[in-house]
Amino acid sequence: MERSPLALPFPDLPAIAGVTTRIARARYKTWDRCDLTFVTLDEGTNVAGVLTRSRCPSPEVEWCRKALVLGQARALVVNAGNSNAFTGDRGRAAVENLAARTAQHLGCDPSDVFLASTGVIGVPLPIDKSEAGLAAAFTAEPCSWEAAAETIMTTDTFAKAAVTTAVVDGRTVNLVGIIKGSGMIAPDMATMLGFVFTDAAVAPEFLQHALNSANTKTFSCITVDGDTSTSDTILAFATGKAGNAPLAGQDSPAPMPSVPRLPISATNSPCSSSATVKARRN
């Protein structure tokens, strides 16, 4: 797809300790590109999430909703080209298979594996292709943030990301986010997948509180045609590798860094096939 002339340069993103990104080709569509993103997270990583409120969520959303209750994560798998939505038991079987294979590879529980898919609706995620793509990702070399951001794209015309840093408990912490989304429908996040990674130590409950607050002021402010999406997913992962005293609330010894606002501006028209994500410190 032709890159939008209004696209922003991809930002310089730091590595996040405890996070490793890899990509592979599952060949969900007849395109010459990677379409499976595999992110490993060190043991002890906490997770929070905001998911679509559609009454017809994808199997991936259903899986994440149950796993989020536990607050722990070891991996993220993202499929591009097939949303696996409206696929019933076949779609659920594909999700369970991906989670089980990833858990076996990492030696963790399936509930520690988070999944998201984006693309064509109504077609079950092909298990043979997802297995082949995942196997390739297991042995792939680590990739850049930009490569991961490009791999989660579907109709986006450019990769989108944001970064911020803060000093917490006397230690510098980093926060990186990558996102795909077309800004096509609403309410609540507008057909997007977003993944935020930080090396800060944050308790799961407070991480969820912070993400809910940030989402209300940013992603959930988007609206175009009044429908809901089956797959909207925003996940935040905190590895704790920065070594700060864990943040457990607003009254923690060190204040929580302000979550960057992520205003979205359409690149072509209100129904454009891409949106620009820009981050700035409050």
PDB file of C-alpha atoms in Angstrom:
ATOM      1  CA  MET A   1       0.000   0.000   0.000  1.00  0.00           C
ATOM      2  CA  GLU A   2       1.285   3.464  -0.894  1.00  0.00           C
ATOM      3  CA  ARG A   3       2.650   5.382   2.071  1.00  0.00           C
ATOM      4  CA  SER A   4       0.583   8.400   3.051  1.00  0.00           C
ATOM      5  CA  PRO A   5       2.257  11.733   2.181  1.00  0.00           C
ATOM      6  CA  LEU A   6       1.219  12.928   5.655  1.00  0.00           C
ATOM      7  CA  ALA A   7       2.968  10.073   7.452  1.00  0.00           C
ATOM      8  CA  LEU A   8       5.252  11.017  10.304  1.00  0.00           C
ATOM      9  CA  PRO A   9       8.795   9.608  10.493  1.00  0.00           C
ATOM     10  CA  PHE A  10       8.988   6.532  12.676  1.00  0.00           C
ATOM     11  CA  PRO A  11      10.347   7.612  16.084  1.00  0.00           C
ATOM     12  CA  ASP A  12      13.579   6.374  17.590  1.00  0.00           C
ATOM     13  CA  LEU A  13      12.436   3.815  20.143  1.00  0.00           C
ATOM     14  CA  PRO A  14      14.637   2.405  22.904  1.00  0.00           C
ATOM     15  CA  ALA A  15      14.829  -1.255  23.744  1.00  0.00           C
ATOM     16  CA  ILE A  16      12.625  -2.249  26.668  1.00  0.00           C
ATOM     17  CA  ALA A  17      14.392  -4.605  29.055  1.00  0.00           C
ATOM     18  CA  GLY A  18      12.480  -7.869  29.290  1.00  0.00           C
ATOM     19  CA  VAL A  19      10.822  -7.497  25.879  1.00  0.00           C
ATOM     20  CA  THR A  20      11.946  -9.217  22.660  1.00  0.00           C
ATOM     21  CA  THR A  21      10.106  -8.826  19.342  1.00  0.00           C
ATOM     22  CA  ARG A  22      10.194 -11.241  16.405  1.00  0.00           C
ATOM     23  CA  ILE A  23       8.230 -11.486  13.170  1.00  0.00           C
ATOM     24  CA  ALA A  24       7.494 -14.210  10.621  1.00  0.00           C
ATOM     25  CA  ARG A  25       5.395 -15.081   7.592  1.00  0.00           C
ATOM     26  CA  ALA A  26       2.260 -17.097   8.234  1.00  0.00           C
ATOM     27  CA  ARG A  27       0.995 -16.180   4.745  1.00  0.00           C
ATOM     28  CA  TYR A  28      -2.559 -15.437   5.852  1.00  0.00           C
ATOM     29  CA  LYS A  29      -2.978 -13.532   2.574  1.00  0.00           C
ATOM     30  CA  THR A  30      -1.241 -13.570  -0.795  1.00  0.00           C
ATOM     31  CA  TRP A  31       1.165 -10.796   0.129  1.00  0.00           C
ATOM     32  CA  ASP A  32       4.936 -10.657   0.221  1.00  0.00           C
ATOM     33  CA  ARG A  33       5.399  -9.585   3.837  1.00  0.00           C
ATOM     34  CA  CYS A  34       5.539 -10.789   7.424  1.00  0.00           C
ATOM     35  CA  ASP A  35       2.146 -11.062   9.106  1.00  0.00           C
ATOM     36  CA  LEU A  36       2.768 -12.692  12.495  1.00  0.00           C
ATOM     37  CA  THR A  37       4.342 -10.816  15.394  1.00  0.00           C
ATOM     38  CA  PHE A  38       5.714 -12.735  18.374  1.00  0.00           C
ATOM     39  CA  VAL A  39       6.765 -10.857  21.502  1.00  0.00           C
ATOM     40  CA  THR A  40       8.352 -12.610  24.468  1.00  0.00           C
ATOM     41  CA  LEU A  41       8.147 -11.066  27.927  1.00  0.00           C
ATOM     42  CA  ASP A  42      10.386 -11.934  30.829  1.00  0.00           C
ATOM     43  CA  GLU A  43       8.957 -13.744  33.802  1.00  0.00           C
ATOM     44  CA  GLY A  44       7.334 -11.343  36.244  1.00  0.00           C
ATOM     45  CA  THR A  45       5.796  -9.100  33.572  1.00  0.00           C
ATOM     46  CA  ASN A  46       2.443  -7.610  34.579  1.00  0.00           C
ATOM     47  CA  VAL A  47      -0.294  -6.859  32.072  1.00  0.00           C
ATOM     48  CA  ALA A  48      -3.424  -4.732  31.765  1.00  0.00           C
ATOM     49  CA  GLY A  49      -5.849  -4.359  28.897  1.00  0.00           C
ATOM     50  CA  VAL A  50      -8.815  -2.531  27.429  1.00  0.00           C
ATOM     51  CA  LEU A  51     -10.970  -4.538  25.039  1.00  0.00           C
ATOM     52  CA  THR A  52     -13.879  -3.912  22.724  1.00  0.00           C
ATOM     53  CA  ARG A  53     -17.328  -3.702  24.287  1.00  0.00           C
ATOM     54  CA  SER A  54     -18.901  -5.276  21.222  1.00  0.00           C
ATOM     55  CA  ARG A  55     -21.383  -8.036  22.008  1.00  0.00           C
ATOM     56  CA  CYS A  56     -19.754 -10.096  19.255  1.00  0.00           C
ATOM     57  CA  PRO A  57     -16.074 -10.075  20.221  1.00  0.00           C
ATOM     58  CA  SER A  58     -13.491 -12.168  18.451  1.00  0.00           C
ATOM     59  CA  PRO A  59     -12.154 -15.349  20.114  1.00  0.00           C
ATOM     60  CA  GLU A  60      -8.892 -13.485  20.739  1.00  0.00           C
ATOM     61  CA  VAL A  61     -10.740 -10.804  22.723  1.00  0.00           C
ATOM     62  CA  GLU A  62     -12.588 -13.461  24.692  1.00  0.00           C
ATOM     63  CA  TRP A  63      -9.267 -15.165  25.470  1.00  0.00           C
ATOM     64  CA  CYS A  64      -7.573 -11.944  26.589  1.00  0.00           C
ATOM     65  CA  ARG A  65     -10.527 -10.953  28.759  1.00  0.00           C
ATOM     66  CA  LYS A  66     -10.197 -14.173  30.761  1.00  0.00           C
ATOM     67  CA  ALA A  67      -6.394 -14.054  30.928  1.00  0.00           C
ATOM     68  CA  LEU A  68      -6.268 -10.434  32.079  1.00  0.00           C
ATOM     69  CA  VAL A  69      -7.855 -11.401  35.384  1.00  0.00           C
ATOM     70  CA  LEU A  70      -4.567 -13.086  36.358  1.00  0.00           C
ATOM     71  CA  GLY A  71      -2.465 -10.019  35.527  1.00  0.00           C
ATOM     72  CA  GLN A  72       0.622 -11.918  34.280  1.00  0.00           C
ATOM     73  CA  ALA A  73       2.089 -12.223  30.772  1.00  0.00           C
ATOM     74  CA  ARG A  74       4.922 -14.076  29.050  1.00  0.00           C
ATOM     75  CA  ALA A  75       4.068 -13.619  25.378  1.00  0.00           C
ATOM     76  CA  LEU A  76       2.038 -11.732  22.797  1.00  0.00           C
ATOM     77  CA  VAL A  77       1.072 -13.134  19.389  1.00  0.00           C
ATOM     78  CA  VAL A  78      -0.509 -10.842  16.777  1.00  0.00           C
ATOM     79  CA  ASN A  79      -1.904 -12.030  13.446  1.00  0.00           C
ATOM     80  CA  ALA A  80      -2.453  -9.619  10.544  1.00  0.00           C
ATOM     81  CA  GLY A  81      -4.662 -10.351   7.542  1.00  0.00           C
ATOM     82  CA  ASN A  82      -7.295 -12.450   9.331  1.00  0.00           C
ATOM     83  CA  SER A  83      -9.325 -11.143  12.278  1.00  0.00           C
ATOM     84  CA  ASN A  84     -10.725 -14.599  13.126  1.00  0.00           C
ATOM     85  CA  ALA A  85     -13.975 -12.872  14.145  1.00  0.00           C
ATOM     86  CA  PHE A  86     -17.440 -14.414  13.695  1.00  0.00           C
ATOM     87  CA  THR A  87     -15.812 -17.840  13.375  1.00  0.00           C
ATOM     88  CA  GLY A  88     -17.379 -19.762  16.257  1.00  0.00           C
ATOM     89  CA  ASP A  89     -15.745 -22.892  17.607  1.00  0.00           C
ATOM     90  CA  ARG A  90     -13.234 -23.097  14.748  1.00  0.00           C
ATOM     91  CA  GLY A  91     -11.919 -19.657  15.631  1.00  0.00           C
ATOM     92  CA  ARG A  92     -11.724 -20.522  19.325  1.00  0.00           C
ATOM     93  CA  ALA A  93      -9.832 -23.717  18.518  1.00  0.00           C
ATOM     94  CA  ALA A  94      -7.278 -21.712  16.533  1.00  0.00           C
ATOM     95  CA  VAL A  95      -6.735 -19.343  19.465  1.00  0.00           C
ATOM     96  CA  GLU A  96      -6.408 -22.165  21.980  1.00  0.00           C
ATOM     97  CA  ASN A  97      -3.922 -23.914  19.706  1.00  0.00           C
ATOM     98  CA  LEU A  98      -1.727 -20.813  19.353  1.00  0.00           C
ATOM     99  CA  ALA A  99      -1.758 -20.206  23.101  1.00  0.00           C
ATOM    100  CA  ALA A 100      -0.933 -23.825  23.878  1.00  0.00           C
ATOM    101  CA  ARG A 101       1.953 -24.007  21.399  1.00  0.00           C
ATOM    102  CA  THR A 102       3.414 -20.732  22.627  1.00  0.00           C
ATOM    103  CA  ALA A 103       3.103 -21.820  26.257  1.00  0.00           C
ATOM    104  CA  GLN A 104       4.811 -25.114  25.500  1.00  0.00           C
ATOM    105  CA  HIS A 105       7.662 -23.270  23.772  1.00  0.00           C
ATOM    106  CA  LEU A 106       8.178 -20.883  26.693  1.00  0.00           C
ATOM    107  CA  GLY A 107       7.381 -23.292  29.509  1.00  0.00           C
ATOM    108  CA  CYS A 108       4.558 -21.147  30.861  1.00  0.00           C
ATOM    109  CA  ASP A 109       0.791 -21.412  31.274  1.00  0.00           C
ATOM    110  CA  PRO A 110      -1.445 -20.783  28.232  1.00  0.00           C
ATOM    111  CA  SER A 111      -3.108 -18.006  30.238  1.00  0.00           C
ATOM    112  CA  ASP A 112       0.224 -16.139  30.167  1.00  0.00           C
ATOM    113  CA  VAL A 113      -0.079 -15.838  26.371  1.00  0.00           C
ATOM    114  CA  PHE A 114      -2.038 -12.927  24.899  1.00  0.00           C
ATOM    115  CA  LEU A 115      -3.372 -12.907  21.352  1.00  0.00           C
ATOM    116  CA  ALA A 116      -4.830 -10.426  18.887  1.00  0.00           C
ATOM    117  CA  SER A 117      -5.820 -10.697  15.243  1.00  0.00           C
ATOM    118  CA  THR A 118      -6.830  -8.136  12.630  1.00  0.00           C
ATOM    119  CA  GLY A 119      -8.020  -8.400   9.047  1.00  0.00           C
ATOM    120  CA  VAL A 120     -10.756 -10.222   7.202  1.00  0.00           C
ATOM    121  CA  ILE A 121     -13.883 -11.020   9.248  1.00  0.00           C
ATOM    122  CA  GLY A 122     -15.767 -14.312   9.021  1.00  0.00           C
ATOM    123  CA  VAL A 123     -12.876 -16.555   7.992  1.00  0.00           C
ATOM    124  CA  PRO A 124     -11.443 -18.887  10.673  1.00  0.00           C
ATOM    125  CA  LEU A 125      -7.750 -18.404  11.332  1.00  0.00           C
ATOM    126  CA  PRO A 126      -6.124 -21.287   9.436  1.00  0.00           C
ATOM    127  CA  ILE A 127      -4.428 -23.480  12.006  1.00  0.00           C
ATOM    128  CA  ASP A 128      -1.848 -24.859   9.599  1.00  0.00           C
ATOM    129  CA  LYS A 129      -0.688 -21.382   8.583  1.00  0.00           C
ATOM    130  CA  SER A 130      -0.687 -20.043  12.135  1.00  0.00           C
ATOM    131  CA  GLU A 131       1.343 -23.029  13.331  1.00  0.00           C
ATOM    132  CA  ALA A 132       3.877 -22.590  10.524  1.00  0.00           C
ATOM    133  CA  GLY A 133       4.160 -18.857  11.170  1.00  0.00           C
ATOM    134  CA  LEU A 134       4.560 -19.347  14.898  1.00  0.00           C
ATOM    135  CA  ALA A 135       7.220 -22.017  14.421  1.00  0.00           C
ATOM    136  CA  ALA A 136       9.151 -19.630  12.168  1.00  0.00           C
ATOM    137  CA  ALA A 137       8.813 -16.836  14.711  1.00  0.00           C
ATOM    138  CA  PHE A 138      10.199 -19.043  17.486  1.00  0.00           C
ATOM    139  CA  THR A 139      13.534 -19.295  15.669  1.00  0.00           C
ATOM    140  CA  ALA A 140      13.602 -15.861  14.022  1.00  0.00           C
ATOM    141  CA  GLU A 141      16.165 -13.233  14.962  1.00  0.00           C
ATOM    142  CA  PRO A 142      14.890 -10.405  17.162  1.00  0.00           C
ATOM    143  CA  CYS A 143      13.529  -7.510  15.110  1.00  0.00           C
ATOM    144  CA  SER A 144      13.208  -3.755  15.486  1.00  0.00           C
ATOM    145  CA  TRP A 145      10.184  -1.920  16.851  1.00  0.00           C
ATOM    146  CA  GLU A 146       9.543  -0.553  13.371  1.00  0.00           C
ATOM    147  CA  ALA A 147       9.472  -4.047  11.852  1.00  0.00           C
ATOM    148  CA  ALA A 148       7.017  -5.171  14.541  1.00  0.00           C
ATOM    149  CA  ALA A 149       4.830  -2.099  13.965  1.00  0.00           C
ATOM    150  CA  GLU A 150       4.798  -2.762  10.217  1.00  0.00           C
ATOM    151  CA  THR A 151       3.897  -6.422  10.717  1.00  0.00           C
ATOM    152  CA  ILE A 152       0.724  -5.723  12.734  1.00  0.00           C
ATOM    153  CA  MET A 153      -0.579  -3.421   9.968  1.00  0.00           C
ATOM    154  CA  THR A 154      -3.371  -4.239   7.538  1.00  0.00           C
ATOM    155  CA  THR A 155      -4.824  -1.240   5.681  1.00  0.00           C
ATOM    156  CA  ASP A 156      -2.618   1.283   7.469  1.00  0.00           C
ATOM    157  CA  THR A 157      -0.414   3.263   5.122  1.00  0.00           C
ATOM    158  CA  PHE A 158       2.456   3.636   7.572  1.00  0.00           C
ATOM    159  CA  ALA A 159       3.718   2.225  10.864  1.00  0.00           C
ATOM    160  CA  LYS A 160       2.800   4.148  14.007  1.00  0.00           C
ATOM    161  CA  ALA A 161       4.534   4.344  17.369  1.00  0.00           C
ATOM    162  CA  ALA A 162       5.104   6.566  20.383  1.00  0.00           C
ATOM    163  CA  VAL A 163       7.697   6.830  23.140  1.00  0.00           C
ATOM    164  CA  THR A 164       8.184   8.645  26.413  1.00  0.00           C
ATOM    165  CA  THR A 165      10.515   8.450  29.401  1.00  0.00           C
ATOM    166  CA  ALA A 166      10.258   9.501  33.032  1.00  0.00           C
ATOM    167  CA  VAL A 167      12.224   9.295  36.257  1.00  0.00           C
ATOM    168  CA  VAL A 168      10.495   7.074  38.812  1.00  0.00           C
ATOM    169  CA  ASP A 169      12.000   6.370  42.217  1.00  0.00           C
ATOM    170  CA  GLY A 170      15.257   7.859  40.973  1.00  0.00           C
ATOM    171  CA  ARG A 171      15.415   5.550  37.964  1.00  0.00           C
ATOM    172  CA  THR A 172      14.758   6.316  34.313  1.00  0.00           C
ATOM    173  CA  VAL A 173      11.890   4.262  32.921  1.00  0.00           C
ATOM    174  CA  ASN A 174      10.904   3.921  29.284  1.00  0.00           C
ATOM    175  CA  LEU A 175       7.497   3.450  27.694  1.00  0.00           C
ATOM    176  CA  VAL A 176       7.039   2.414  24.063  1.00  0.00           C
ATOM    177  CA  GLY A 177       3.831   1.868  22.148  1.00  0.00           C
ATOM    178  CA  ILE A 178       3.070   0.495  18.685  1.00  0.00           C
ATOM    179  CA  ILE A 179      -0.379   0.607  17.143  1.00  0.00           C
ATOM    180  CA  LYS A 180      -2.353  -0.208  14.045  1.00  0.00           C
ATOM    181  CA  GLY A 181      -5.743   1.200  13.227  1.00  0.00           C
ATOM    182  CA  SER A 182      -7.762   2.753  10.476  1.00  0.00           C
ATOM    183  CA  GLY A 183     -10.048   5.018  12.458  1.00  0.00           C
ATOM    184  CA  MET A 184     -13.021   3.547  10.605  1.00  0.00           C
ATOM    185  CA  ILE A 185     -15.635   2.845  13.249  1.00  0.00           C
ATOM    186  CA  ALA A 186     -16.616   3.611  16.806  1.00  0.00           C
ATOM    187  CA  PRO A 187     -17.049   3.808  19.709  1.00  0.00           C
ATOM    188  CA  ASP A 188     -14.188   2.702  21.883  1.00  0.00           C
ATOM    189  CA  MET A 189     -10.874   2.551  20.110  1.00  0.00           C
ATOM    190  CA  ALA A 190     -11.980   2.534  16.463  1.00  0.00           C
ATOM    191  CA  THR A 191     -10.721  -0.767  15.020  1.00  0.00           C
ATOM    192  CA  MET A 192      -7.290  -0.631  16.529  1.00  0.00           C
ATOM    193  CA  LEU A 193      -4.736  -2.891  18.078  1.00  0.00           C
ATOM    194  CA  GLY A 194      -2.264  -1.196  20.395  1.00  0.00           C
ATOM    195  CA  PHE A 195       0.532  -2.577  22.513  1.00  0.00           C
ATOM    196  CA  VAL A 196       2.387  -0.609  25.173  1.00  0.00           C
ATOM    197  CA  PHE A 197       5.585  -1.818  26.814  1.00  0.00           C
ATOM    198  CA  THR A 198       7.419  -0.342  29.798  1.00  0.00           C
ATOM    199  CA  ASP A 199      10.341  -1.430  31.937  1.00  0.00           C
ATOM    200  CA  ALA A 200       8.766   0.221  34.986  1.00  0.00           C
ATOM    201  CA  ALA A 201       7.629  -1.943  37.885  1.00  0.00           C
ATOM    202  CA  VAL A 202       3.862  -1.448  38.168  1.00  0.00           C
ATOM    203  CA  ALA A 203       1.341  -3.525  40.107  1.00  0.00           C
ATOM    204  CA  PRO A 204      -1.289  -5.092  37.819  1.00  0.00           C
ATOM    205  CA  GLU A 205      -4.195  -3.290  39.482  1.00  0.00           C
ATOM    206  CA  PHE A 206      -2.587   0.129  39.136  1.00  0.00           C
ATOM    207  CA  LEU A 207      -1.427  -0.641  35.604  1.00  0.00           C
ATOM    208  CA  GLN A 208      -5.060  -1.375  34.729  1.00  0.00           C
ATOM    209  CA  HIS A 209      -6.205   1.837  36.406  1.00  0.00           C
ATOM    210  CA  ALA A 210      -3.650   3.917  34.498  1.00  0.00           C
ATOM    211  CA  LEU A 211      -4.519   2.282  31.174  1.00  0.00           C
ATOM    212  CA  ASN A 212      -8.249   2.792  31.703  1.00  0.00           C
ATOM    213  CA  SER A 213      -7.666   6.453  32.467  1.00  0.00           C
ATOM    214  CA  ALA A 214      -5.429   6.989  29.446  1.00  0.00           C
ATOM    215  CA  ASN A 215      -7.776   5.125  27.107  1.00  0.00           C
ATOM    216  CA  THR A 216     -10.766   7.233  28.138  1.00  0.00           C
ATOM    217  CA  LYS A 217      -8.916  10.413  27.153  1.00  0.00           C
ATOM    218  CA  THR A 218      -7.401   9.089  23.923  1.00  0.00           C
ATOM    219  CA  PHE A 219      -8.389   5.987  21.987  1.00  0.00           C
ATOM    220  CA  SER A 220     -11.989   5.931  23.176  1.00  0.00           C
ATOM    221  CA  CYS A 221     -12.526   9.504  22.008  1.00  0.00           C
ATOM    222  CA  ILE A 222     -12.506   8.351  18.380  1.00  0.00           C
ATOM    223  CA  THR A 223     -15.797   8.134  16.513  1.00  0.00           C
ATOM    224  CA  VAL A 224     -16.868   7.939  12.889  1.00  0.00           C
ATOM    225  CA  ASP A 225     -19.971   5.888  12.156  1.00  0.00           C
ATOM    226  CA  GLY A 226     -21.300   4.651  15.493  1.00  0.00           C
ATOM    227  CA  ASP A 227     -20.599   0.919  15.119  1.00  0.00           C
ATOM    228  CA  THR A 228     -18.497  -1.294  17.348  1.00  0.00           C
ATOM    229  CA  SER A 229     -15.519  -3.415  16.379  1.00  0.00           C
ATOM    230  CA  THR A 230     -15.079  -7.113  17.108  1.00  0.00           C
ATOM    231  CA  SER A 231     -11.340  -7.012  17.774  1.00  0.00           C
ATOM    232  CA  ASP A 232     -10.270  -3.745  19.450  1.00  0.00           C
ATOM    233  CA  THR A 233      -7.483  -4.503  21.918  1.00  0.00           C
ATOM    234  CA  ILE A 234      -5.063  -2.331  23.851  1.00  0.00           C
ATOM    235  CA  LEU A 235      -2.605  -4.188  26.082  1.00  0.00           C
ATOM    236  CA  ALA A 236       0.032  -2.708  28.400  1.00  0.00           C
ATOM    237  CA  PHE A 237       2.956  -4.778  29.662  1.00  0.00           C
ATOM    238  CA  ALA A 238       5.238  -3.769  32.548  1.00  0.00           C
ATOM    239  CA  THR A 239       8.395  -5.866  32.918  1.00  0.00           C
ATOM    240  CA  GLY A 240       9.703  -4.219  36.100  1.00  0.00           C
ATOM    241  CA  LYS A 241      13.271  -4.336  34.788  1.00  0.00           C
ATOM    242  CA  ALA A 242      13.937  -0.655  35.528  1.00  0.00           C
ATOM    243  CA  GLY A 243      14.285  -1.612  39.189  1.00  0.00           C
ATOM    244  CA  ASN A 244      12.055   1.112  40.634  1.00  0.00           C
ATOM    245  CA  ALA A 245       9.950   0.510  43.725  1.00  0.00           C
ATOM    246  CA  PRO A 246       6.728  -1.010  42.352  1.00  0.00           C
ATOM    247  CA  LEU A 247       4.011   1.526  41.681  1.00  0.00           C
ATOM    248  CA  ALA A 248       0.817   0.383  43.367  1.00  0.00           C
ATOM    249  CA  GLY A 249      -1.270   3.553  43.386  1.00  0.00           C
ATOM    250  CA  GLN A 250      -1.321   7.319  43.226  1.00  0.00           C
ATOM    251  CA  ASP A 251       0.232   7.398  46.700  1.00  0.00           C
ATOM    252  CA  SER A 252       3.230   5.240  45.783  1.00  0.00           C
ATOM    253  CA  PRO A 253       6.596   6.582  47.014  1.00  0.00           C
ATOM    254  CA  ALA A 254       7.431   7.747  43.502  1.00  0.00           C
ATOM    255  CA  PRO A 255       4.696   9.366  41.406  1.00  0.00           C
ATOM    256  CA  MET A 256       3.441   7.546  38.348  1.00  0.00           C
ATOM    257  CA  PRO A 257       4.781   9.226  35.184  1.00  0.00           C
ATOM    258  CA  SER A 258       2.024  10.953  33.291  1.00  0.00           C
ATOM    259  CA  VAL A 259       0.737   8.671  30.569  1.00  0.00           C
ATOM    260  CA  PRO A 260       1.392  10.362  27.206  1.00  0.00           C
ATOM    261  CA  ARG A 261      -1.612  11.625  25.345  1.00  0.00           C
ATOM    262  CA  LEU A 262      -1.935   9.975  21.950  1.00  0.00           C
ATOM    263  CA  PRO A 263      -4.112  12.269  19.831  1.00  0.00           C
ATOM    264  CA  ILE A 264      -5.170  10.657  16.573  1.00  0.00           C
ATOM    265  CA  SER A 265      -5.424  12.678  13.370  1.00  0.00           C
ATOM    266  CA  ALA A 266      -6.703  11.181  10.130  1.00  0.00           C
ATOM    267  CA  THR A 267      -4.147  11.295   7.362  1.00  0.00           C
ATOM    268  CA  ASN A 268      -6.490  11.642   4.419  1.00  0.00           C
ATOM    269  CA  SER A 269     -10.140  11.968   5.441  1.00  0.00           C
ATOM    270  CA  PRO A 270     -12.391  11.098   8.397  1.00  0.00           C
ATOM    271  CA  CYS A 271     -12.762   7.621   6.885  1.00  0.00           C
ATOM    272  CA  SER A 272      -9.116   7.351   5.899  1.00  0.00           C
ATOM    273  CA  SER A 273      -7.417   3.974   5.891  1.00  0.00           C
ATOM    274  CA  SER A 274      -4.785   5.206   8.334  1.00  0.00           C
ATOM    275  CA  ALA A 275      -4.357   7.405  11.377  1.00  0.00           C
ATOM    276  CA  THR A 276      -1.387   9.227  12.785  1.00  0.00           C
ATOM    277  CA  VAL A 277      -0.414   8.618  16.386  1.00  0.00           C
ATOM    278  CA  LYS A 278       1.623  11.395  17.991  1.00  0.00           C
ATOM    279  CA  ALA A 279       2.854  11.387  21.571  1.00  0.00           C
ATOM    280  CA  ARG A 280       3.824  14.328  23.672  1.00  0.00           C
ATOM    281  CA  ARG A 281       4.514  14.769  27.360  1.00  0.00           C
ATOM    282  CA  ASN A 282       1.718  16.450  29.332  1.00  0.00           C
TER     283      ASN A 282
END
